[in-house]
C-alpha atoms as a printed R data frame, in Angstrom:
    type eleno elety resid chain resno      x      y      z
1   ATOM     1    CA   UNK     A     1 48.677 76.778 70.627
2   ATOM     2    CA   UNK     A     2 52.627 76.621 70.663
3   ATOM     3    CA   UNK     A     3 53.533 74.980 66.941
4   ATOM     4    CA   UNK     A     4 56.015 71.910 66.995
5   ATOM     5    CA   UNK     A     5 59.548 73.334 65.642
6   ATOM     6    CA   UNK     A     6 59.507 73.624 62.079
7   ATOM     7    CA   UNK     A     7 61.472 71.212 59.999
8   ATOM     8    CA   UNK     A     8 64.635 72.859 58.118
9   ATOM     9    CA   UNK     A     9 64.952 72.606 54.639
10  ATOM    10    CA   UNK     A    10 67.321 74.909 53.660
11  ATOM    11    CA   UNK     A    11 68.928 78.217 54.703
12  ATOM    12    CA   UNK     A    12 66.149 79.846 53.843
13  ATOM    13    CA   UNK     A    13 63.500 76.941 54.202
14  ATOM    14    CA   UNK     A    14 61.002 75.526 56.778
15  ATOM    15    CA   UNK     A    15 58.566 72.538 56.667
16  ATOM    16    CA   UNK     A    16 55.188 73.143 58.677
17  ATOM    17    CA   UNK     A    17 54.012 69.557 58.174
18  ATOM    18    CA   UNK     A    18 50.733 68.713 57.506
19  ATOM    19    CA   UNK     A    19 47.944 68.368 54.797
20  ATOM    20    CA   UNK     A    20 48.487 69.947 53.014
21  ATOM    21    CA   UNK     A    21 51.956 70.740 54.078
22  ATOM    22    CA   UNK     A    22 53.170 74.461 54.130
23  ATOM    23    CA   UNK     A    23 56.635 75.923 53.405
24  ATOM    24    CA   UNK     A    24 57.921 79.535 55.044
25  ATOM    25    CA   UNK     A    25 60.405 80.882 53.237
26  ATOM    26    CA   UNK     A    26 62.621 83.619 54.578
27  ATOM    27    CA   UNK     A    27 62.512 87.077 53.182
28  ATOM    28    CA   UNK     A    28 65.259 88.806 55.734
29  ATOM    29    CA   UNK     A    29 63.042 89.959 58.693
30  ATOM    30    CA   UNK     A    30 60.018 89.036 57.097
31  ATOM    31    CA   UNK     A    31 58.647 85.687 55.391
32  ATOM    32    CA   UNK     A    32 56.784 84.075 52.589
33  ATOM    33    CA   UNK     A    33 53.850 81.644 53.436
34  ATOM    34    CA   UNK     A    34 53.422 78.778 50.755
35  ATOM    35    CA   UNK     A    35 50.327 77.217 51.058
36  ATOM    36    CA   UNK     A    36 48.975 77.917 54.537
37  ATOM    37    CA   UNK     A    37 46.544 75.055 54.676
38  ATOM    38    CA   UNK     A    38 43.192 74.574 56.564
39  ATOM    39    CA   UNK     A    39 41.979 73.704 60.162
40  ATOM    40    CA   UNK     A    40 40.927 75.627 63.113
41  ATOM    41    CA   UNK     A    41 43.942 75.953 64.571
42  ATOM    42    CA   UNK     A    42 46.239 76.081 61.366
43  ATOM    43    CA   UNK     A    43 46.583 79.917 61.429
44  ATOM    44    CA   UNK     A    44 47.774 79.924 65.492
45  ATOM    45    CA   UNK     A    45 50.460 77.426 64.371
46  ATOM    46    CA   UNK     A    46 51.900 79.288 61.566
47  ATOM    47    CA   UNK     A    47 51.727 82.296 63.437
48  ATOM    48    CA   UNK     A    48 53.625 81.261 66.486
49  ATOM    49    CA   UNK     A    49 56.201 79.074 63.730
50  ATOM    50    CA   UNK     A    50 56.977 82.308 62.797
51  ATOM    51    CA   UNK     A    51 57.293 84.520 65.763
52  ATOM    52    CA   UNK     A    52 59.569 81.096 66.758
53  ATOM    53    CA   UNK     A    53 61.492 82.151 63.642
54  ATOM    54    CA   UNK     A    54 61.571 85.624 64.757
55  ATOM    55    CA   UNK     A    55 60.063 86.433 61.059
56  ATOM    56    CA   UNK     A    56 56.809 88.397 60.196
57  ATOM    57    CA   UNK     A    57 54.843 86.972 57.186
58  ATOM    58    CA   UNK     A    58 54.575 89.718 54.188
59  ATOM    59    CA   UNK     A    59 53.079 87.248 51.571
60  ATOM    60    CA   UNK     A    60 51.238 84.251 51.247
61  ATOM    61    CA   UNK     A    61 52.186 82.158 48.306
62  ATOM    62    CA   UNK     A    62 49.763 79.560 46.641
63  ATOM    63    CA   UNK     A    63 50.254 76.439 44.498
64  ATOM    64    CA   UNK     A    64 47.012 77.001 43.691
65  ATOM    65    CA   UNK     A    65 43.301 77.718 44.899
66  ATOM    66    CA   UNK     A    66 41.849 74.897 46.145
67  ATOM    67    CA   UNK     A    67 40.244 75.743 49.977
68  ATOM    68    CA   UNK     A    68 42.443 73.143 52.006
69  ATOM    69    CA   UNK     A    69 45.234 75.200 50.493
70  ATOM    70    CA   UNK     A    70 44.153 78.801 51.421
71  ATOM    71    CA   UNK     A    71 42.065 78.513 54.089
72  ATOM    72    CA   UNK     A    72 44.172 79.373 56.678
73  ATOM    73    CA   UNK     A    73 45.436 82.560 54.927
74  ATOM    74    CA   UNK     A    74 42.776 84.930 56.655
75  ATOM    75    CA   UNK     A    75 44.208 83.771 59.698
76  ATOM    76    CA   UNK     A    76 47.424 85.646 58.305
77  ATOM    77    CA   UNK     A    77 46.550 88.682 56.928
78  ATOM    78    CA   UNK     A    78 47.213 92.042 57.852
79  ATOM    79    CA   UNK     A    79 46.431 95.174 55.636
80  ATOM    80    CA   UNK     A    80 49.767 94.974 53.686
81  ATOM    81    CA   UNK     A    81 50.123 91.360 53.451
82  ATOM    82    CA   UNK     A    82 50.501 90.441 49.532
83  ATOM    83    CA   UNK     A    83 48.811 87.375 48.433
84  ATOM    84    CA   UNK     A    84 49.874 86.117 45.154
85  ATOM    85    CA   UNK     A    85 48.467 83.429 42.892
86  ATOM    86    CA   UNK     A    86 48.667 82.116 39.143
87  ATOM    87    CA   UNK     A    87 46.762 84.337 36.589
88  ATOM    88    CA   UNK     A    88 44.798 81.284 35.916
89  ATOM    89    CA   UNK     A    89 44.321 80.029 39.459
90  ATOM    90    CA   UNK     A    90 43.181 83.879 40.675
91  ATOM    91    CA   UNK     A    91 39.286 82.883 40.308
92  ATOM    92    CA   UNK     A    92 39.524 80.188 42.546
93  ATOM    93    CA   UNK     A    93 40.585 82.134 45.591
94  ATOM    94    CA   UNK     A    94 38.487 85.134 44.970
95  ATOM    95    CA   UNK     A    95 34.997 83.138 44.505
96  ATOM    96    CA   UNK     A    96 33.519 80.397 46.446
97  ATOM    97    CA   UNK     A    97 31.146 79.805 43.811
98  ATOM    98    CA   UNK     A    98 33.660 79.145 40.820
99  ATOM    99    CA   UNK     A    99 35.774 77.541 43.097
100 ATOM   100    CA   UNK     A   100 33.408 74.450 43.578
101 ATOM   101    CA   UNK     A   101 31.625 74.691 40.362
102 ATOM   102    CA   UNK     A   102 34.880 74.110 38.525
103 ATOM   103    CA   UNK     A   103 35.643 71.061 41.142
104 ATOM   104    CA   UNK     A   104 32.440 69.380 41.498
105 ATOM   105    CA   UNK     A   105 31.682 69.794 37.560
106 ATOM   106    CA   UNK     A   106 28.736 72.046 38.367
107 ATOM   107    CA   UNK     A   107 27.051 73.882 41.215
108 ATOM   108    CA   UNK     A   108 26.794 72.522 44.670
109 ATOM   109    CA   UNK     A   109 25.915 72.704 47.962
110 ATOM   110    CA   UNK     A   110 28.088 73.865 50.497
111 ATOM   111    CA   UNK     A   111 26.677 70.933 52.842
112 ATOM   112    CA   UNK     A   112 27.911 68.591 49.829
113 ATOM   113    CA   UNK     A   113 30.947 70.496 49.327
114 ATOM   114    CA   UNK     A   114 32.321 70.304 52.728
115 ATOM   115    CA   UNK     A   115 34.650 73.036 52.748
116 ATOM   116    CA   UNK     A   116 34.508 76.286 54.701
117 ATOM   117    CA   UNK     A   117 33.391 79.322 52.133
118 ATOM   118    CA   UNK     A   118 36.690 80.941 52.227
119 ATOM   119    CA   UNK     A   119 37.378 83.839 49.128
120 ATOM   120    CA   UNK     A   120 40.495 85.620 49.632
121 ATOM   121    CA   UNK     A   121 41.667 89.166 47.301
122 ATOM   122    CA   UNK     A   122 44.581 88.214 45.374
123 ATOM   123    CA   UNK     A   123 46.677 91.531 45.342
124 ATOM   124    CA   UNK     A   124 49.278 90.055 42.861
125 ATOM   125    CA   UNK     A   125 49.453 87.202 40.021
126 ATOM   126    CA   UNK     A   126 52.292 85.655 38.330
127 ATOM   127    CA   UNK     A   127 52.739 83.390 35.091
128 ATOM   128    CA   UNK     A   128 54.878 80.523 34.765
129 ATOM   129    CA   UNK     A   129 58.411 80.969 34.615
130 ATOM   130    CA   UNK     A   130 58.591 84.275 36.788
131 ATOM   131    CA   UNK     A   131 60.045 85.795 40.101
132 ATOM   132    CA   UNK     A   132 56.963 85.393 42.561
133 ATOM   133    CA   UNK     A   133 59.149 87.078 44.921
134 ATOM   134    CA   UNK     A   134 63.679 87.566 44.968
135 ATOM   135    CA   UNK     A   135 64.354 84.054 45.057
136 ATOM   136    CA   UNK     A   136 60.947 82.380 44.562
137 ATOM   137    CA   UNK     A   137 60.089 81.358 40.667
138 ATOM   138    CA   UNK     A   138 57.152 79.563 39.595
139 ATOM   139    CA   UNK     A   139 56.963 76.407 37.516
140 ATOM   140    CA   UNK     A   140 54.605 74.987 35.352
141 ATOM   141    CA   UNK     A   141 52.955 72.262 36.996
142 ATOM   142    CA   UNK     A   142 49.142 72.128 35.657
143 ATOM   143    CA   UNK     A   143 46.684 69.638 35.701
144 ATOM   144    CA   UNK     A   144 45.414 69.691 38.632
145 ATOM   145    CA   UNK     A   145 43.780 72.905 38.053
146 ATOM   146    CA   UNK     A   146 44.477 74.831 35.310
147 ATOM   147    CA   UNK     A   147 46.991 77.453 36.945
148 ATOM   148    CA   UNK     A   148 48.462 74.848 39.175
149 ATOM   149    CA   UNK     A   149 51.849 75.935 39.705
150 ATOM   150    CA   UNK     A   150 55.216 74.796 41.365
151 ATOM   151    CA   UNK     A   151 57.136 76.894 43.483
152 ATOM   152    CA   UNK     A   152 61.169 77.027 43.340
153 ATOM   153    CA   UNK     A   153 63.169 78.176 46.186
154 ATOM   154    CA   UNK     A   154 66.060 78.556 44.027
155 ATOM   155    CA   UNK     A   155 68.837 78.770 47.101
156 ATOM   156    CA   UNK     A   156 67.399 75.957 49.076
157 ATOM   157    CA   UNK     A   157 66.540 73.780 46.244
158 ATOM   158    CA   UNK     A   158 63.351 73.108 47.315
159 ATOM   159    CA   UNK     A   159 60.465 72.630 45.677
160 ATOM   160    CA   UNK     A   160 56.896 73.245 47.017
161 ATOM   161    CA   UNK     A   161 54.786 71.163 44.552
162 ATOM   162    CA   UNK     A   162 51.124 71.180 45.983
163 ATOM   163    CA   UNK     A   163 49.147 68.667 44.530
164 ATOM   164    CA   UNK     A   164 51.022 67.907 41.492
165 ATOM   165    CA   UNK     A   165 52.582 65.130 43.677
166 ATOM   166    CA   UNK     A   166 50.240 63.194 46.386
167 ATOM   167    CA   UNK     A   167 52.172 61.215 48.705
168 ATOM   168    CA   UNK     A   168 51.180 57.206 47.450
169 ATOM   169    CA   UNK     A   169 48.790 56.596 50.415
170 ATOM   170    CA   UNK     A   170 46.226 59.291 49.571
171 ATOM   171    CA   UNK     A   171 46.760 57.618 46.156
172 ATOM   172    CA   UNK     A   172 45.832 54.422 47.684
173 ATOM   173    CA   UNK     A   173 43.123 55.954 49.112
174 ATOM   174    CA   UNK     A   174 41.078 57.795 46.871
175 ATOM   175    CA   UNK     A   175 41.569 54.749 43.719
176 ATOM   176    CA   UNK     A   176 41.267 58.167 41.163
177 ATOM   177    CA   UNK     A   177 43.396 61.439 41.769
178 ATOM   178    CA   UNK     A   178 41.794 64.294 41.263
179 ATOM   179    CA   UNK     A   179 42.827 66.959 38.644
180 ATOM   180    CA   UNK     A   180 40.802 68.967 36.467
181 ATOM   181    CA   UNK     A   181 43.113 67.208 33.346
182 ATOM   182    CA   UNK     A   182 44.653 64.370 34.220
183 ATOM   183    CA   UNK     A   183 46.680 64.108 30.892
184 ATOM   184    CA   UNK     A   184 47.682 67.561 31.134
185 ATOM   185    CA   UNK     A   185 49.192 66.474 35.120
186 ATOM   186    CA   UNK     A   186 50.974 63.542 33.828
187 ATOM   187    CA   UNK     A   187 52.790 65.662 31.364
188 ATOM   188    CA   UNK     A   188 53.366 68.451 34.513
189 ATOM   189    CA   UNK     A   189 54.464 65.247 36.492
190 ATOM   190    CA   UNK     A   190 57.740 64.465 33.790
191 ATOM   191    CA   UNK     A   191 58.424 67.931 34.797
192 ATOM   192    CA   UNK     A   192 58.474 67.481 38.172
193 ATOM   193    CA   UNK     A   193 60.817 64.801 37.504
194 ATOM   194    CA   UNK     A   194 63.259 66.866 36.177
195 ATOM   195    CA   UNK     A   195 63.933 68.877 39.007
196 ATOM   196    CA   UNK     A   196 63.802 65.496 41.141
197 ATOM   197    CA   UNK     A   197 66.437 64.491 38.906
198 ATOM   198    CA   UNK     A   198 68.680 67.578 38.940
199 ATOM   199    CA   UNK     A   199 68.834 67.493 42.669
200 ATOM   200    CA   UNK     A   200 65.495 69.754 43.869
201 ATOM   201    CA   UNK     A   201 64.063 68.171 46.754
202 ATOM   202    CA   UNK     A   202 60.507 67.905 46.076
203 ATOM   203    CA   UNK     A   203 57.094 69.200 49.063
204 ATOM   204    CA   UNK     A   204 54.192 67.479 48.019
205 ATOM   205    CA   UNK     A   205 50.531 68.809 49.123
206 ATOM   206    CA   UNK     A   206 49.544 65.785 50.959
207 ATOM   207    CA   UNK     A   207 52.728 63.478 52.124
208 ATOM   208    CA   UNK     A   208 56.217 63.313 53.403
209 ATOM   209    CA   UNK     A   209 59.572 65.370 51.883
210 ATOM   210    CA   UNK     A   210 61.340 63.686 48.986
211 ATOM   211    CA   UNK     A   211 64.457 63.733 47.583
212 ATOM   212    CA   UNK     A   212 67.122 61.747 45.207
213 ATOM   213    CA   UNK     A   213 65.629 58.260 44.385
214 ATOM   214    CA   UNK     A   214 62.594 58.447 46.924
215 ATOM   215    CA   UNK     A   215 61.458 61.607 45.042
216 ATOM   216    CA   UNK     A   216 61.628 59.862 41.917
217 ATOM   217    CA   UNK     A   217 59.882 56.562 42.957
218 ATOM   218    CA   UNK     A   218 57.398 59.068 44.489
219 ATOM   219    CA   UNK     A   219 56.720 60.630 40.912
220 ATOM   220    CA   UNK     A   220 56.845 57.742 39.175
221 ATOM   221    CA   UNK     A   221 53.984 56.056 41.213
222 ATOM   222    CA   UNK     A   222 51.540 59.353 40.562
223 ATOM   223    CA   UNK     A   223 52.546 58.626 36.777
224 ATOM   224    CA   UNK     A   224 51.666 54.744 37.080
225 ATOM   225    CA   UNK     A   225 48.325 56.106 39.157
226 ATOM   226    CA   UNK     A   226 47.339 57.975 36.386
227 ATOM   227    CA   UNK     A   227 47.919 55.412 33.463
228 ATOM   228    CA   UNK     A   228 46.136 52.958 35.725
229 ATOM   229    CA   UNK     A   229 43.482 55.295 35.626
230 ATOM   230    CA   UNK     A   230 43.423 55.956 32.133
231 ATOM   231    CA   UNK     A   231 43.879 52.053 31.266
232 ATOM   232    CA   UNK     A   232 41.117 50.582 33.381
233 ATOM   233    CA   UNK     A   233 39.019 53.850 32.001
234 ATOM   234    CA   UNK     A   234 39.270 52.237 28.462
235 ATOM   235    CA   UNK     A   235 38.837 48.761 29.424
236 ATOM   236    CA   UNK     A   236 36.082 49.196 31.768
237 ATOM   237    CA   UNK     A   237 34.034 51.063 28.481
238 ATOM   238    CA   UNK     A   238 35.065 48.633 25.871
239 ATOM   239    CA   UNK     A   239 34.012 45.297 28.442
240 ATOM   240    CA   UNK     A   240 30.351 47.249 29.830
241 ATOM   241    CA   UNK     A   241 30.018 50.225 27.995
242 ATOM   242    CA   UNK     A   242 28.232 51.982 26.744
243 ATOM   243    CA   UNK     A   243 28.335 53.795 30.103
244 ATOM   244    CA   UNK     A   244 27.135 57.507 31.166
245 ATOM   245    CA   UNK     A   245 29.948 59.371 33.433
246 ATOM   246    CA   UNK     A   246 27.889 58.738 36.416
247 ATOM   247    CA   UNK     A   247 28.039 54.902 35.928
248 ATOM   248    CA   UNK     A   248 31.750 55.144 34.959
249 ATOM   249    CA   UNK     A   249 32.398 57.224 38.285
250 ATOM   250    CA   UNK     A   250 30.790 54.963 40.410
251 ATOM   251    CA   UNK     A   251 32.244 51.686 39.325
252 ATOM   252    CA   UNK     A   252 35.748 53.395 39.110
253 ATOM   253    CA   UNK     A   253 35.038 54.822 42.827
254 ATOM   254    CA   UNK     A   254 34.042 51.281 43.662
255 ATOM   255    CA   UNK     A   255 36.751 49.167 42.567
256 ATOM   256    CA   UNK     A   256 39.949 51.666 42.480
257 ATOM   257    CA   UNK     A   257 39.446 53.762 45.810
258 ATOM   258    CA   UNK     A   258 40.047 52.083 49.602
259 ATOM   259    CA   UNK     A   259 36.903 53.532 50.698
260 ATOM   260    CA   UNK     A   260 33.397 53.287 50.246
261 ATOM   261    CA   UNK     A   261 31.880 55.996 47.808
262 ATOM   262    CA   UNK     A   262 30.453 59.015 49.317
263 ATOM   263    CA   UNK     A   263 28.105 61.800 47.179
264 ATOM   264    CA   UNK     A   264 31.085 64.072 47.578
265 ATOM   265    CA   UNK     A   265 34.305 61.628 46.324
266 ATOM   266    CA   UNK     A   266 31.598 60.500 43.192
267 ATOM   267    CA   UNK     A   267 31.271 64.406 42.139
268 ATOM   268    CA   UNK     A   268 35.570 65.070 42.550
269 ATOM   269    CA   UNK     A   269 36.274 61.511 40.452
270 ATOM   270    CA   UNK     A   270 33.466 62.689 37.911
271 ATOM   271    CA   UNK     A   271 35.377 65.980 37.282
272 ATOM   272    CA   UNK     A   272 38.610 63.728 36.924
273 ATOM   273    CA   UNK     A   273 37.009 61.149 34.922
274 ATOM   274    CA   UNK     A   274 36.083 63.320 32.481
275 ATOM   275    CA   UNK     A   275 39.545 64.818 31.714
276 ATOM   276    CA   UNK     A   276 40.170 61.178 30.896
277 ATOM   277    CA   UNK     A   277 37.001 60.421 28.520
278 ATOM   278    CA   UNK     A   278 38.154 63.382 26.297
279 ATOM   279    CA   UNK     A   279 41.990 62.131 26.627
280 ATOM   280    CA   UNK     A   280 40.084 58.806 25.242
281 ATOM   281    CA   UNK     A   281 38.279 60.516 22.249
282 ATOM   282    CA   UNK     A   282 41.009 62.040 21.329
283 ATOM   283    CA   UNK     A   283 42.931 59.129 20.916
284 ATOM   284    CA   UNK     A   284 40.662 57.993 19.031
285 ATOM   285    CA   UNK     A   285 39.508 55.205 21.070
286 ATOM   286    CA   UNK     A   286 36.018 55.964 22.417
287 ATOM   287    CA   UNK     A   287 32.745 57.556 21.261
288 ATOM   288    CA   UNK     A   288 29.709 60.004 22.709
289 ATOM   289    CA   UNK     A   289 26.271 58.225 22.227
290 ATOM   290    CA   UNK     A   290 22.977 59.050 23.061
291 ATOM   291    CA   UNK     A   291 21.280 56.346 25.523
292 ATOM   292    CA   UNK     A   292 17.807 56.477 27.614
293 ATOM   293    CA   UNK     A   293 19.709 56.950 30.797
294 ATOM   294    CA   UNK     A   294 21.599 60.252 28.906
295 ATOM   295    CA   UNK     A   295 25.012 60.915 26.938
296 ATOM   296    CA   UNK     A   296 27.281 57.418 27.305
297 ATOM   297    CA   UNK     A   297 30.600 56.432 26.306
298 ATOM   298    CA   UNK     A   298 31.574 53.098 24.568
299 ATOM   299    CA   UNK     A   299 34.328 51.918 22.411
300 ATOM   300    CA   UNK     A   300 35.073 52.675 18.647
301 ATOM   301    CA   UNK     A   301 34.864 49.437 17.162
């Protein structure tokens, strides 16, 4: 399969679009892969993006370890290909299992999951703040997992941001964004804002290149997503609560997404909506009761 011509970002820098999109970075003769992606034939187009290049991968870079970001990776390796991940982000690639019990709040099918079983080795891990590789430094951009991380192509000014940013019409889509703390992602989100503001142009997971004023308005409408969330979390327990997080999940599936609900989408915005019922008790502003149909949530009078 002959790959489309990568997009140029930089001197450095090329777009692979898709979703989620994925960012080669040049190393000299040899490259970094940042978030490879999934699909059959993702692997043959990164490959022949690079032999287009005239570069040969030597690491594979991930936001973080979710499989439609690292699924395409064993279509890359070779025995000295580094793959590098957050410290806290490292059990996600290595195990299947922990993978979608930490998404799906709990073990699952793979049937249910819908996800190829893919479990990479992660030869090296980083923490915030440090040189993945000469020129490459990872940011703190958690939330939406626990290790999620941004990563800075200082030269370029680039910014590969995985999903700490979805592009608005998978926002549109899905009503609830999923993170595994959605309070702890808006706070990552002001950060991303930042480096919108000081000129970075930003990669999103899932959605087109921003930069200047579209970056920001791009930012700023995952913030107002997950305030939205938050607000009609709150108002939907105080006007029919008490409410178990099943209940909540489905209603909020209901009336926020653009699509009907699906077994799979109510497990993801039950992982999400729970991030947001603790964000709620801690403010203070709802309770945990016990009800015949199990624990519920309701208001604090």
């Amino acid at each position: 399969m002959l790959a489309r011509k990568p997009r140029r970002l930089g001197e450095h820098t090329w777009l692979i679009p898709g979703s989620p999109n994925t960012l080669v970075v040049g190393l000299g003769e040899e490259a970094a892969v940042i978030d490879p992606g999934i699909g059959d034939n993702r692997g043959a187009v990164i490959r022949d993006t690079l032999d287009a290049l005239g570069l040969r991968v030597s690491d594979i870079v991930f936001t973080h370890g979710h499989t439609d970001h690292i699924a395409a990776a064993k279509d890359l390796l070779s025995s000295d290909t580094r793959v590098h991940s957050h410290r806290l982000c490292a059990l996600l690639v290595e195990s299947v299992e922990a993978r979608f019990n930490i998404v799906y709040g709990g073990v699952v099918s793979r049937q249910l999951a819908a996800m190829p079983p893919i479990s990479l080795r992660v030869t090296n891990t980083f923490n915030w703040g440090e040189h993945v590789l000469p020129g490459l430094v990872s940011t703190d951009l958690h939330g939406h997992t626990y290790g999620h991380s941004g990563i800075v192509v200082e030269d370029d000014k680039v910014v590969a941001a995985g999903d700490a940013a979805l592009g608005e019409k998978v926002l549109a889509r899905f009503g609830v964004p999923f993170a595994a703390d959605l309070r702890e992602w808006r706070e990552s989100l002001q950060k991303l804002r930042e480096l919108a503001e000081a000129g970075y142009r930003i990669v999103p997971g899932h959605g087109p290149v921003a930069e200047g004023r579209r970056a920001l308005s791009l930012i700023d409408a995952n913030i107002g997503a997950v305030d939205r969330v938050r607000d009609y979390v709150l108002k939907t327990i105080r006007d029919r609560g008490p409410l178990t997080l099943d209940k909540l999940a489905y209603i909020a599936t209901k009336e926020l997404s653009a699509t009907d609900p699906s077994p799979r989408q109510l497990f993801l915005n039950r992982t999400a909506l729970v991030s947001v019922t603790a964000w709620l008790e801690e403010d203070g502003l709802i309770e945990p009761i016990v009800t015949e149909e199990g624990a519920a949530w309701r208001a604090r009078p």
